[in-house]
Each structure stands twice: as structure tokens, then as C-alpha cells.
Amino acid sequence: MEKFPITTKGFAAIEIELKNLKTVERSAVIKAIAEARAHGDLKENAEYHAARERQSFIEGRILELEGKIAGAEVIDVGKLSGDVVKFGATVKLIDEDSGEEVTYQIVGEYEADIRKGMLSITAPISRALIGKKKGESVEVKTPKGTKSYEIVEVKFK
């Protein structure tokens, strides 16, 4: 199995979701199936079919999360340091064209959320930033054309 990087925070989130699915969601859907069965004819019982579909989703998600846990290479970002951009770094950038400032943390692809400023290690901008230092410029090809950024700050938190 191929290993993938993930922060301790991202790994903890996966574990919490998995625990919730196994202890809360799984038992709730079993109860819903039992209640729906009590209503009689299963062929035309929408509640039963919906509960079975939900059960299928939950079991599939459990398998998916267990696979992620098995393949995770957990990296404690708090123990990292330096001035070179690498996995876990929080990078402050300035768009050289518009002057707009943005901050991203480079994380594993399973924990990426652009709305929270968490950028996947596999994203084009992350790949362009890896190995660069504060003060350097990077060019990133985007669907809207090439963007140039200056690295203003690199930190690990």
C-alpha cells in the first residue's frame, strides 16, 4: 500500500469521523432498518430502502476511512522548522500582479480545504512552492493563465 502524508490534525479528524460512524451512525441505521421492517411489506417500503442505502453508504465510508488510516504517514508539523517550503508549511504569498495577499498551509490531499486555506500537496501551486524560500518568486499555471507569487513568509505551526 502506498503511503500518503497527513498532518496530525488531519489524522485525528479521520479517526473522529470513523469512531462516530462505527459507534453512532452504524447503530442508528440498524435501528432504523428494524423499525422499517416492522412496518410490513419490504418491497414498497421507502423507509426500509432509504435505511439500507444509508447503511451501505456508512459501511463504504468506514472501509474508506480505515484504508486512509492504514496508508497514512502522520507528520507532526509542530516538530518541523526551517525556511524552505515543504509539507506542513504555512506560506504567506503576495500575488505579484494584483498585490493580493493569501496564506496557505500545505497539507495532505484528504485534508485539503481551500476555503480554510489548506492546500493539497498535489495542487499545482503547492508543487510550485515546494523547495522555495522566503523572498523567492514562483510562477503557477492556472486555468486563468500564469500567476506569479512572491513568498513573503514560511512558518510551521
mmCIF file of C-alpha atoms in Angstrom:
data_model
loop_
_atom_site.group_PDB
_atom_site.id
_atom_site.type_symbol
_atom_site.label_atom_id
_atom_site.label_comp_id
_atom_site.label_asym_id
_atom_site.label_seq_id
_atom_site.Cartn_x
_atom_site.Cartn_y
_atom_site.Cartn_z
ATOM 1 C CA MET A 1 0.000 0.000 0.000
ATOM 2 C CA GLU A 2 1.283 3.414 -0.927
ATOM 3 C CA LYS A 3 1.732 5.818 1.988
ATOM 4 C CA PHE A 4 0.481 9.400 1.838
ATOM 5 C CA PRO A 5 1.349 12.354 4.087
ATOM 6 C CA ILE A 6 -1.195 13.771 6.515
ATOM 7 C CA THR A 7 -0.901 16.156 9.451
ATOM 8 C CA THR A 8 -1.663 15.003 12.990
ATOM 9 C CA LYS A 9 -4.723 17.271 12.942
ATOM 10 C CA GLY A 10 -5.997 15.712 9.689
ATOM 11 C CA PHE A 11 -5.369 12.189 11.005
ATOM 12 C CA ALA A 12 -7.287 12.972 14.200
ATOM 13 C CA ALA A 13 -10.247 14.226 12.132
ATOM 14 C CA ILE A 14 -10.336 10.923 10.214
ATOM 15 C CA GLU A 15 -10.234 8.952 13.471
ATOM 16 C CA ILE A 16 -13.088 11.018 14.941
ATOM 17 C CA GLU A 17 -15.253 10.513 11.848
ATOM 18 C CA LEU A 18 -14.528 6.769 11.854
ATOM 19 C CA LYS A 19 -15.398 6.437 15.552
ATOM 20 C CA ASN A 20 -18.656 8.342 15.008
ATOM 21 C CA LEU A 21 -19.618 6.135 12.064
ATOM 22 C CA LYS A 22 -18.902 2.932 13.993
ATOM 23 C CA THR A 23 -20.458 3.884 17.322
ATOM 24 C CA VAL A 24 -23.280 6.291 16.475
ATOM 25 C CA GLU A 25 -24.268 6.135 12.806
ATOM 26 C CA ARG A 26 -23.997 2.361 12.404
ATOM 27 C CA SER A 27 -26.254 1.612 15.385
ATOM 28 C CA ALA A 28 -28.740 4.332 14.386
ATOM 29 C CA VAL A 29 -29.141 2.900 10.881
ATOM 30 C CA ILE A 30 -29.569 -0.646 12.248
ATOM 31 C CA LYS A 31 -32.351 0.661 14.466
ATOM 32 C CA ALA A 32 -33.949 2.481 11.502
ATOM 33 C CA ILE A 33 -33.868 -0.738 9.426
ATOM 34 C CA ALA A 34 -35.514 -2.689 12.256
ATOM 35 C CA GLU A 35 -38.255 -0.061 12.603
ATOM 36 C CA ALA A 36 -38.874 -0.037 8.851
ATOM 37 C CA ARG A 37 -39.095 -3.846 8.789
ATOM 38 C CA ALA A 38 -41.792 -3.662 11.442
ATOM 39 C CA HIS A 39 -43.967 -1.694 9.035
ATOM 40 C CA GLY A 40 -44.518 -4.763 6.870
ATOM 41 C CA ASP A 41 -44.045 -5.279 3.126
ATOM 42 C CA LEU A 42 -40.401 -4.508 2.291
ATOM 43 C CA LYS A 43 -40.890 -4.286 -1.493
ATOM 44 C CA GLU A 44 -42.655 -0.940 -1.340
ATOM 45 C CA ASN A 45 -41.271 0.327 1.954
ATOM 46 C CA ALA A 46 -39.405 3.546 1.159
ATOM 47 C CA GLU A 47 -38.133 3.927 4.733
ATOM 48 C CA TYR A 48 -36.565 0.467 4.595
ATOM 49 C CA HIS A 49 -34.869 1.110 1.256
ATOM 50 C CA ALA A 50 -33.584 4.511 2.404
ATOM 51 C CA ALA A 51 -32.189 2.998 5.604
ATOM 52 C CA ARG A 52 -30.493 0.173 3.669
ATOM 53 C CA GLU A 53 -28.982 2.730 1.292
ATOM 54 C CA ARG A 54 -27.730 4.749 4.260
ATOM 55 C CA GLN A 55 -26.267 1.579 5.774
ATOM 56 C CA SER A 56 -24.437 0.847 2.537
ATOM 57 C CA PHE A 57 -23.016 4.368 2.488
ATOM 58 C CA ILE A 58 -21.866 4.130 6.122
ATOM 59 C CA GLU A 59 -20.177 0.751 5.617
ATOM 60 C CA GLY A 60 -18.439 2.013 2.472
ATOM 61 C CA ARG A 61 -17.243 5.151 4.250
ATOM 62 C CA ILE A 62 -15.934 3.055 7.168
ATOM 63 C CA LEU A 63 -13.899 0.939 4.743
ATOM 64 C CA GLU A 64 -12.604 4.072 3.009
ATOM 65 C CA LEU A 65 -11.529 5.699 6.285
ATOM 66 C CA GLU A 66 -9.875 2.503 7.531
ATOM 67 C CA GLY A 67 -7.923 2.407 4.271
ATOM 68 C CA LYS A 68 -6.839 6.016 4.758
ATOM 69 C CA ILE A 69 -5.683 5.274 8.292
ATOM 70 C CA ALA A 70 -3.715 2.245 7.108
ATOM 71 C CA GLY A 71 -1.978 4.275 4.382
ATOM 72 C CA ALA A 72 -1.346 7.425 6.410
ATOM 73 C CA GLU A 73 2.122 8.733 7.122
ATOM 74 C CA VAL A 74 1.374 11.099 10.001
ATOM 75 C CA ILE A 75 3.619 14.157 10.146
ATOM 76 C CA ASP A 76 3.658 16.387 13.221
ATOM 77 C CA VAL A 77 4.009 19.859 11.717
ATOM 78 C CA GLY A 78 4.858 21.297 15.139
ATOM 79 C CA LYS A 79 8.172 19.427 15.028
ATOM 80 C CA LEU A 80 9.149 20.848 11.637
ATOM 81 C CA SER A 81 11.146 24.015 11.128
ATOM 82 C CA GLY A 82 13.194 25.851 8.572
ATOM 83 C CA ASP A 83 12.764 28.466 5.895
ATOM 84 C CA VAL A 84 12.178 26.126 2.949
ATOM 85 C CA VAL A 85 8.626 25.340 1.852
ATOM 86 C CA LYS A 86 7.747 21.686 2.454
ATOM 87 C CA PHE A 87 4.790 19.602 3.592
ATOM 88 C CA GLY A 88 3.067 21.225 6.564
ATOM 89 C CA ALA A 89 4.417 24.713 5.927
ATOM 90 C CA THR A 90 2.135 27.710 6.246
ATOM 91 C CA VAL A 91 3.105 30.030 3.417
ATOM 92 C CA LYS A 92 2.125 33.677 3.005
ATOM 93 C CA LEU A 93 2.160 34.809 -0.621
ATOM 94 C CA ILE A 94 1.616 38.055 -2.468
ATOM 95 C CA ASP A 95 0.164 37.969 -5.962
ATOM 96 C CA GLU A 96 2.732 39.969 -7.926
ATOM 97 C CA ASP A 97 0.100 41.269 -10.347
ATOM 98 C CA SER A 98 -2.741 42.297 -8.013
ATOM 99 C CA GLY A 99 -0.861 42.717 -4.730
ATOM 100 C CA GLU A 100 -3.400 40.436 -3.051
ATOM 101 C CA GLU A 101 -2.052 38.525 -0.049
ATOM 102 C CA VAL A 102 -3.006 34.881 0.567
ATOM 103 C CA THR A 103 -1.932 32.312 3.138
ATOM 104 C CA TYR A 104 -1.980 28.553 2.612
ATOM 105 C CA GLN A 105 -0.939 25.572 4.658
ATOM 106 C CA ILE A 106 0.339 22.672 2.558
ATOM 107 C CA VAL A 107 -1.406 19.509 3.764
ATOM 108 C CA GLY A 108 -2.328 16.024 2.582
ATOM 109 C CA GLU A 109 -4.914 15.688 -0.146
ATOM 110 C CA TYR A 110 -7.508 14.130 2.205
ATOM 111 C CA GLU A 111 -7.499 17.147 4.497
ATOM 112 C CA ALA A 112 -7.272 19.902 1.878
ATOM 113 C CA ASP A 113 -9.936 22.600 2.063
ATOM 114 C CA ILE A 114 -9.217 25.737 0.040
ATOM 115 C CA ARG A 115 -11.888 27.702 1.963
ATOM 116 C CA LYS A 116 -9.844 27.144 5.130
ATOM 117 C CA GLY A 117 -6.554 27.922 3.383
ATOM 118 C CA MET A 118 -5.481 24.278 3.426
ATOM 119 C CA LEU A 119 -3.908 23.402 0.101
ATOM 120 C CA SER A 120 -3.263 19.851 -1.080
ATOM 121 C CA ILE A 121 0.362 18.842 -1.549
ATOM 122 C CA THR A 122 -0.674 17.688 -5.041
ATOM 123 C CA ALA A 123 -2.115 21.082 -6.078
ATOM 124 C CA PRO A 124 -0.177 22.939 -8.789
ATOM 125 C CA ILE A 125 0.592 25.888 -6.511
ATOM 126 C CA SER A 126 1.920 23.546 -3.791
ATOM 127 C CA ARG A 127 4.142 21.749 -6.264
ATOM 128 C CA ALA A 128 5.491 25.113 -7.432
ATOM 129 C CA LEU A 129 6.193 26.240 -3.851
ATOM 130 C CA ILE A 130 7.948 23.095 -2.574
ATOM 131 C CA GLY A 131 11.676 23.716 -2.112
ATOM 132 C CA LYS A 132 11.420 27.510 -2.405
ATOM 133 C CA LYS A 133 12.378 30.068 0.287
ATOM 134 C CA LYS A 134 11.091 33.388 1.580
ATOM 135 C CA GLY A 135 11.705 36.165 -0.967
ATOM 136 C CA GLU A 136 11.608 33.859 -3.990
ATOM 137 C CA SER A 137 9.028 34.165 -6.741
ATOM 138 C CA VAL A 138 7.092 31.284 -8.245
ATOM 139 C CA GLU A 139 5.008 31.017 -11.377
ATOM 140 C CA VAL A 140 1.949 28.809 -11.359
ATOM 141 C CA LYS A 141 -0.066 27.785 -14.389
ATOM 142 C CA THR A 142 -3.767 28.119 -13.620
ATOM 143 C CA PRO A 143 -6.871 27.747 -15.776
ATOM 144 C CA LYS A 144 -6.956 31.559 -15.982
ATOM 145 C CA GLY A 145 -3.328 31.788 -17.086
ATOM 146 C CA THR A 146 0.020 32.020 -15.361
ATOM 147 C CA LYS A 147 0.106 33.648 -11.915
ATOM 148 C CA SER A 148 3.232 34.948 -10.196
ATOM 149 C CA TYR A 149 3.575 34.919 -6.425
ATOM 150 C CA GLU A 150 6.274 36.129 -4.070
ATOM 151 C CA ILE A 151 6.837 34.087 -0.914
ATOM 152 C CA VAL A 152 6.599 36.517 1.993
ATOM 153 C CA GLU A 153 6.699 34.109 4.934
ATOM 154 C CA VAL A 154 7.273 30.411 5.639
ATOM 155 C CA LYS A 155 6.391 29.026 9.058
ATOM 156 C CA PHE A 156 5.468 25.775 10.726
ATOM 157 C CA LYS A 157 2.776 25.726 13.396
#
